[in-house]
XYZ file of C-alpha atoms in Angstrom:
496
model
C 74.909 128.954 107.606
C 76.718 128.526 110.891
C 75.236 126.477 113.654
C 76.886 125.991 117.004
C 76.477 122.325 117.841
C 75.473 122.042 121.472
C 74.085 119.411 123.780
C 70.591 120.665 123.077
C 70.911 120.034 119.359
C 72.754 116.721 119.415
C 69.765 114.457 119.945
C 71.650 111.247 119.341
C 70.265 108.880 121.923
C 66.781 107.419 121.938
C 65.274 109.657 119.273
C 62.054 108.049 118.064
C 60.539 108.290 114.602
C 57.405 106.800 113.107
C 58.052 103.198 112.111
C 58.006 102.442 108.397
C 55.682 99.662 107.325
C 57.320 96.703 105.611
C 55.774 97.820 102.316
C 57.173 101.344 102.730
C 60.635 99.989 103.553
C 60.613 97.767 100.472
C 59.525 100.626 98.219
C 62.188 102.908 99.688
C 64.849 100.226 99.322
C 63.927 99.603 95.683
C 64.037 103.340 94.925
C 67.492 103.614 96.490
C 68.680 100.645 94.419
C 67.625 102.412 91.226
C 69.194 105.700 92.371
C 72.511 104.073 93.272
C 72.748 102.036 90.079
C 72.198 105.228 88.077
C 74.775 107.067 90.163
C 77.293 104.256 89.662
C 76.761 104.456 85.919
C 77.103 108.250 85.886
C 80.287 108.224 87.964
C 81.742 104.972 86.570
C 81.852 103.379 90.041
C 82.847 99.680 89.762
C 81.524 98.581 93.176
C 79.521 100.165 95.970
C 78.230 99.080 99.376
C 75.535 100.791 101.429
C 74.297 100.417 104.990
C 71.426 102.447 106.428
C 70.925 102.596 110.196
C 67.642 103.520 111.843
C 66.120 102.739 115.254
C 69.260 100.891 116.318
C 69.186 98.495 113.365
C 70.636 98.198 109.902
C 67.475 98.490 107.837
C 69.237 98.304 104.483
C 72.538 96.854 103.426
C 73.374 96.019 99.853
C 76.289 95.639 97.471
C 76.439 96.432 93.776
C 78.852 96.061 90.901
C 82.289 94.541 90.459
C 84.723 94.469 93.381
C 87.696 93.236 91.352
C 87.822 94.282 87.714
C 90.851 92.169 86.822
C 89.039 88.945 87.696
C 85.426 90.136 87.325
C 84.568 89.361 90.943
C 81.116 90.563 91.940
C 80.822 92.706 95.056
C 79.142 91.065 98.043
C 78.343 92.229 101.561
C 81.679 90.663 102.591
C 83.741 92.649 100.079
C 86.240 94.758 102.019
C 86.887 98.409 101.164
C 89.519 100.843 102.366
C 87.861 103.630 104.340
C 90.996 105.789 104.178
C 90.626 108.910 106.351
C 87.393 107.736 107.994
C 89.982 105.980 110.158
C 90.433 109.323 111.910
C 86.900 109.035 113.335
C 87.985 105.837 115.115
C 90.925 107.776 116.531
C 88.498 110.407 117.810
C 86.555 107.672 119.629
C 89.786 106.204 121.035
C 90.894 109.570 122.417
C 87.500 110.142 124.023
C 87.617 106.642 125.556
C 90.905 107.564 127.229
C 89.358 110.873 128.309
C 86.453 109.020 129.932
C 88.993 106.925 131.839
C 90.652 110.091 133.125
C 93.918 109.383 131.321
C 93.885 112.628 129.340
C 92.001 115.829 128.640
C 91.593 116.985 125.061
C 92.850 120.405 126.107
C 96.165 118.877 127.210
C 99.229 119.809 125.134
C 100.558 116.916 123.048
C 103.976 117.581 124.601
C 102.617 116.297 127.928
C 102.647 112.800 126.430
C 105.193 112.935 123.589
C 108.810 113.844 124.324
C 111.308 115.825 122.250
C 108.858 117.991 120.335
C 110.108 121.292 118.856
C 109.613 124.381 121.018
C 107.026 125.754 118.573
C 104.948 122.584 119.016
C 104.970 122.583 122.803
C 101.616 124.305 123.421
C 99.626 122.591 120.657
C 96.776 120.607 122.202
C 95.274 117.218 121.463
C 92.100 118.992 120.372
C 93.995 121.143 117.888
C 95.708 118.194 116.215
C 92.432 116.240 116.143
C 90.670 119.163 114.416
C 93.488 120.072 111.978
C 93.879 123.553 113.411
C 97.385 123.000 114.809
C 99.453 124.623 112.062
C 101.861 121.671 112.150
C 103.881 120.975 108.997
C 102.597 117.920 107.126
C 104.399 114.600 107.339
C 103.437 113.945 103.706
C 105.926 115.177 101.125
C 105.246 116.969 97.846
C 104.433 113.626 96.176
C 101.858 112.785 98.873
C 104.207 110.122 100.255
C 104.801 109.602 103.967
C 108.240 110.945 104.842
C 110.942 108.592 106.054
C 110.370 105.730 103.610
C 108.321 103.845 106.187
C 110.605 104.603 109.132
C 108.811 106.439 111.943
C 111.874 108.014 113.568
C 113.203 109.249 110.245
C 109.794 110.667 109.297
C 109.472 112.565 112.572
C 113.028 113.894 112.327
C 112.285 115.264 108.859
C 109.003 116.942 109.765
C 110.253 118.402 113.057
C 112.721 120.712 111.335
C 109.986 122.324 109.247
C 108.342 125.587 110.418
C 104.729 125.849 111.527
C 102.475 126.576 108.538
C 100.326 129.127 110.418
C 99.524 130.316 113.919
C 97.748 127.576 115.818
C 93.986 128.008 115.656
C 94.016 130.509 112.794
C 92.538 128.162 110.208
C 91.623 124.611 109.245
C 94.299 122.844 107.211
C 94.134 119.091 106.701
C 97.234 117.584 108.236
C 98.490 114.060 108.918
C 101.333 114.859 111.328
C 99.025 115.378 114.283
C 97.492 111.943 113.819
C 100.916 110.287 113.898
C 101.455 112.044 117.235
C 98.023 110.886 118.428
C 99.042 107.305 117.697
C 101.983 107.725 120.052
C 99.718 109.239 122.721
C 97.158 106.417 122.501
C 99.865 103.745 122.590
C 101.459 105.293 125.670
C 98.264 105.819 127.677
C 96.470 102.623 126.626
C 99.451 100.418 127.468
C 99.205 98.720 124.067
C 99.738 99.688 120.443
C 97.013 101.999 119.163
C 95.965 99.459 116.509
C 95.287 96.823 119.185
C 93.496 99.359 121.393
C 91.152 100.278 118.530
C 90.678 96.614 117.596
C 89.863 95.587 121.177
C 87.821 98.598 122.219
C 85.936 99.245 118.967
C 86.109 96.446 116.364
C 85.427 93.633 118.830
C 82.820 95.444 120.919
C 80.879 96.542 117.826
C 81.053 93.089 116.233
C 83.061 94.290 113.238
C 84.107 90.797 112.151
C 85.658 91.709 108.808
C 87.279 95.023 109.779
C 91.057 95.278 110.072
C 94.067 97.512 109.642
C 96.113 97.055 106.480
C 97.502 98.320 103.202
C 98.517 96.940 99.822
C 101.407 95.004 101.342
C 98.927 92.883 103.300
C 96.979 89.920 101.953
C 93.356 90.993 102.359
C 90.696 88.396 101.487
C 87.762 89.801 99.493
C 89.500 93.162 99.031
C 87.562 95.408 96.644
C 90.627 97.181 95.304
C 91.263 100.810 94.397
C 90.584 102.279 90.973
C 90.491 105.667 89.316
C 89.279 107.169 86.080
C 91.902 108.359 83.648
C 91.993 109.501 80.037
C 94.214 108.251 77.266
C 93.875 109.203 73.600
C 90.414 110.568 74.330
C 89.109 107.312 75.798
C 88.037 107.031 79.395
C 88.851 103.850 81.286
C 89.432 102.478 84.758
C 92.792 101.210 85.953
C 94.480 100.303 89.210
C 95.846 103.303 91.028
C 99.595 103.836 90.888
C 101.887 103.797 93.951
C 101.370 106.754 96.231
C 97.872 107.453 94.980
C 95.695 104.368 95.167
C 98.278 101.677 95.830
C 97.853 101.963 99.579
C 101.089 102.400 101.504
C 100.245 103.070 105.135
C 103.226 102.398 107.431
C 102.012 101.094 110.790
C 102.842 104.384 112.550
C 100.693 106.221 109.976
C 97.585 104.086 110.457
C 95.880 106.566 112.743
C 95.541 108.779 109.674
C 94.412 106.093 107.226
C 94.637 102.350 107.561
C 91.294 100.715 108.313
C 89.528 98.422 105.862
C 85.907 97.512 106.463
C 82.475 96.729 105.077
C 79.353 98.876 105.105
C 77.690 96.354 107.417
C 80.553 96.507 109.913
C 80.516 100.294 109.770
C 76.780 100.277 110.396
C 77.299 98.097 113.456
C 79.996 100.494 114.659
C 77.542 103.396 114.465
C 74.952 101.386 116.401
C 77.489 100.535 119.113
C 78.531 104.185 119.326
C 74.980 105.481 119.619
C 73.996 102.793 122.136
C 76.779 103.812 124.505
C 78.896 100.683 124.042
C 81.988 102.569 122.894
C 81.559 105.827 124.805
C 79.514 105.720 127.982
C 78.756 109.425 128.405
C 76.521 111.433 126.079
C 78.755 114.444 126.623
C 81.707 112.521 125.179
C 79.950 112.116 121.851
C 78.668 115.672 121.926
C 82.232 116.908 122.465
C 83.566 114.607 119.751
C 81.037 115.918 117.218
C 81.410 119.624 118.017
C 83.389 121.441 115.279
C 86.428 123.461 116.287
C 86.019 127.205 116.572
C 88.861 129.113 114.943
C 90.548 132.183 116.421
C 88.225 134.375 114.334
C 85.122 132.721 115.814
C 84.241 130.786 112.648
C 84.548 127.118 111.715
C 86.595 125.654 108.896
C 86.312 122.508 106.810
C 86.868 120.906 103.427
C 84.104 122.567 101.429
C 80.590 123.985 101.484
C 79.126 120.614 102.559
C 81.659 119.259 105.055
C 82.250 122.746 106.377
C 83.524 122.010 109.890
C 85.849 119.559 111.585
C 85.483 118.085 115.056
C 87.543 115.431 116.895
C 88.439 113.189 113.956
C 85.029 113.813 112.411
C 84.260 116.280 109.602
C 80.921 117.965 110.234
C 78.057 119.069 108.017
C 77.157 122.132 110.046
C 73.832 123.594 108.940
C 70.430 124.440 110.373
C 68.555 121.663 108.610
C 69.639 118.069 109.191
C 73.198 118.658 110.423
C 75.502 115.650 110.409
C 78.812 114.276 111.512
C 80.254 113.191 108.185
C 83.611 111.406 107.927
C 84.904 110.998 104.373
C 87.810 108.955 103.086
C 89.957 108.983 99.978
C 87.261 110.550 97.823
C 85.705 107.083 97.771
C 83.918 106.488 101.078
C 81.601 108.489 103.303
C 79.530 108.109 106.449
C 76.879 110.596 107.593
C 75.337 110.428 111.067
C 72.420 112.866 111.034
C 72.478 114.544 114.434
C 68.824 115.568 114.665
C 67.422 112.526 112.882
C 67.469 108.831 113.685
C 69.346 108.101 110.479
C 72.908 107.174 109.507
C 74.142 106.201 106.057
C 77.384 104.486 105.038
C 78.609 104.400 101.435
C 81.836 102.597 100.503
C 83.179 102.403 96.935
C 86.337 101.279 95.183
C 86.661 104.352 92.950
C 88.838 107.265 93.962
C 86.925 110.411 93.075
C 83.460 108.879 93.324
C 82.831 111.272 96.256
C 79.748 109.579 97.771
C 79.449 112.403 100.322
C 78.010 114.424 97.444
C 74.958 112.163 97.141
C 74.380 110.786 100.645
C 71.894 113.582 101.402
C 69.851 112.495 98.400
C 69.719 108.945 99.774
C 68.599 110.402 103.107
C 65.749 112.006 101.163
C 64.199 108.582 100.616
C 63.662 108.427 104.380
C 63.170 112.160 105.016
C 61.470 113.484 101.834
C 62.235 117.158 102.512
C 65.919 116.304 102.036
C 65.495 115.539 98.348
C 67.286 118.068 96.169
C 64.118 118.335 94.065
C 62.351 119.662 97.166
C 64.866 122.479 97.537
C 67.127 120.877 100.132
C 70.609 122.318 100.127
C 69.532 125.763 98.960
C 70.180 128.694 101.266
C 67.275 130.086 103.280
C 66.955 133.011 100.863
C 67.009 130.785 97.784
C 64.379 128.574 99.392
C 62.154 131.648 99.859
C 62.577 132.407 96.172
C 61.779 128.798 95.243
C 58.543 128.794 97.247
C 57.492 132.099 95.709
C 58.269 130.829 92.200
C 56.269 127.651 92.771
C 53.279 129.829 93.653
C 53.704 132.618 91.103
C 55.432 130.821 88.248
C 59.075 130.430 87.251
C 58.428 132.480 84.103
C 58.041 135.505 86.407
C 61.366 134.914 88.149
C 62.791 138.421 87.752
C 59.620 140.115 89.025
C 59.217 137.638 91.897
C 62.823 138.152 92.980
C 62.435 141.924 92.759
C 59.314 141.886 94.942
C 61.027 139.662 97.512
C 63.962 142.069 97.572
C 61.611 145.018 98.180
C 60.044 143.234 101.136
C 63.421 142.130 102.468
C 66.383 144.283 101.354
C 68.723 141.809 103.093
C 67.704 139.003 100.721
C 70.895 137.544 99.266
C 70.669 135.557 96.037
C 74.263 134.824 95.043
C 75.397 134.277 91.497
C 77.071 130.948 92.253
C 74.063 129.520 94.064
C 71.638 130.525 91.320
C 73.980 129.035 88.742
C 74.238 125.772 90.682
C 70.492 125.645 91.238
C 69.918 126.093 87.523
C 72.044 123.043 86.740
C 70.274 121.054 89.469
C 66.937 121.824 87.825
C 68.391 120.809 84.477
C 69.525 117.470 85.945
C 66.019 117.020 87.319
C 64.726 117.378 83.741
C 63.070 120.715 84.545
C 64.569 122.614 81.635
C 61.964 125.395 81.621
C 62.540 126.149 85.306
C 66.306 125.966 84.793
C 66.105 128.454 81.921
C 64.171 130.890 84.112
C 66.827 130.706 86.839
C 69.688 131.240 84.365
C 67.840 134.232 82.907
C 67.328 135.597 86.413
C 71.039 135.209 87.073
C 72.073 137.378 84.132
C 69.435 139.928 85.177
C 70.893 140.134 88.672
C 74.531 139.813 87.532
C 74.744 141.420 84.083
C 78.530 141.714 84.251
C 79.125 138.011 84.895
C 80.705 136.136 81.993
C 79.929 132.837 83.700
C 76.231 133.657 84.070
C 75.936 134.401 80.347
C 77.956 131.276 79.499
C 75.562 129.099 81.517
C 72.551 130.805 79.934
C 74.068 130.091 76.533
C 74.373 126.405 77.395
C 70.739 126.014 78.479
C 69.505 127.987 75.454
C 71.543 125.723 73.184
C 70.273 122.588 74.916
C 66.675 123.717 74.509
C 67.154 124.386 70.797
C 67.305 128.193 70.856
C 70.597 128.521 68.987
C 70.158 132.168 67.971
C 69.779 133.394 71.556
C 72.448 130.944 72.685
C 74.915 132.484 70.236
C 74.037 135.951 71.514
C 74.552 134.876 75.112
C 77.920 133.271 74.351
C 79.034 136.481 72.601
C 78.102 138.533 75.681
C 80.048 136.103 77.844
C 83.108 136.338 75.601
C 82.921 140.145 75.593
C 82.982 140.113 79.397
C 85.758 137.529 79.518
C 87.831 137.225 76.304
C 89.586 134.159 77.781
C 86.380 132.131 78.022
C 87.342 129.176 75.818
C 83.961 127.457 76.113
C 82.149 130.538 74.825
C 84.657 130.917 71.986
C 84.296 127.245 70.974
C 80.499 127.374 71.053
C 80.412 130.604 69.038
C 82.553 128.965 66.338
C 80.410 125.814 66.355
C 77.070 127.659 66.193
C 78.304 130.152 63.589
C 79.290 127.283 61.254
C 75.939 125.529 61.449
């Protein structure tokens, strides 16, 4: 679902909502605590911080778990987490601050401010590097290390000899080179190093007392660390990340791309300062900053189905219902500012791969109930029509209900992947009967899909119907002889 974000839809200042009673807030807060503790257990997250912003205030901030596993140090609201690439959102604000001062225009070519760029880079604009649509070669090498061994000049010399990866504006491709160039632009126009400009014009103004730039070479009090899950001899455990992956090495010149450490409370205060006009004075500046780039083909591009667009340093969740500006960092931290709702949520963790962006919407559902996954949020408009019809007519009639909907609306599009994903959502919600109906519908609509039959086999097996499960796995294997899961389950069920 594409949605052009315009001034009319970015209702970010002064939006009023009904006030929650103290009792309602406490109940909501308790429910979120339970949800997050379960999520931490499911995803093996050692420590997590949350801040929820509403009506210009942080209405919830909490910390859970263990910040430092080596010394069993409990996480507190003063535990400091790396926000990784959320740093780029601060760069977006910094660029727009300079734009408000008339020192640049985002449509200016980078070459106007940075000398000695290759000829093929000359016309690339600030906007294109901010939105990762430049086509620039990446300053990270094959091992995800910054080129130049920490030396800025050497790094730039190495990356400048590489060809453009694609025609500027053709697609979205996450790229760190442009942010190194932006650091040089900010430093030149601000009259001070970009780190000091961001500290003075954002950290200090927003009251971010614990926020700083740094990496693993710096001594960082109350640092929550960086961990990952790994497997060894079949056992799953958590360990410190190795150099180049979680051992943070962010040379100073690279710290526009990733380099800020913060707390959820500080990040919440930053959002408040941004929305109250303390960081950017003009509403149009924020609207511009949160508008995703339009590619040469007229579409938008982003990381995935959820964060499906990218604006000026800010990934966007571009959708009709509850769109958001949603910076994410290192697979461990996320921040969603809901553009049509007076709600912002910050989640910071110390586990690479915890991907809190995947469950922030569910937290939002505790404040905006229609956003709960159990209420159909996240399904396409067509799948939501099917859901409503099934709730009225019964999930056991799924095939007939879908057929009737299709007769009324031949354009109705129920995709295999979405139905499959919805089935597993229902299973996670402990609605096995409804899940089974959706998986059965999927094989009815897509009878040549090995994956659809494989998923049906799994739900049939889980619900105790081993005979039909075996039959479904055999159909899946016949459609795709390389389906190892189906082959393994057939062997296991045949031997029982």
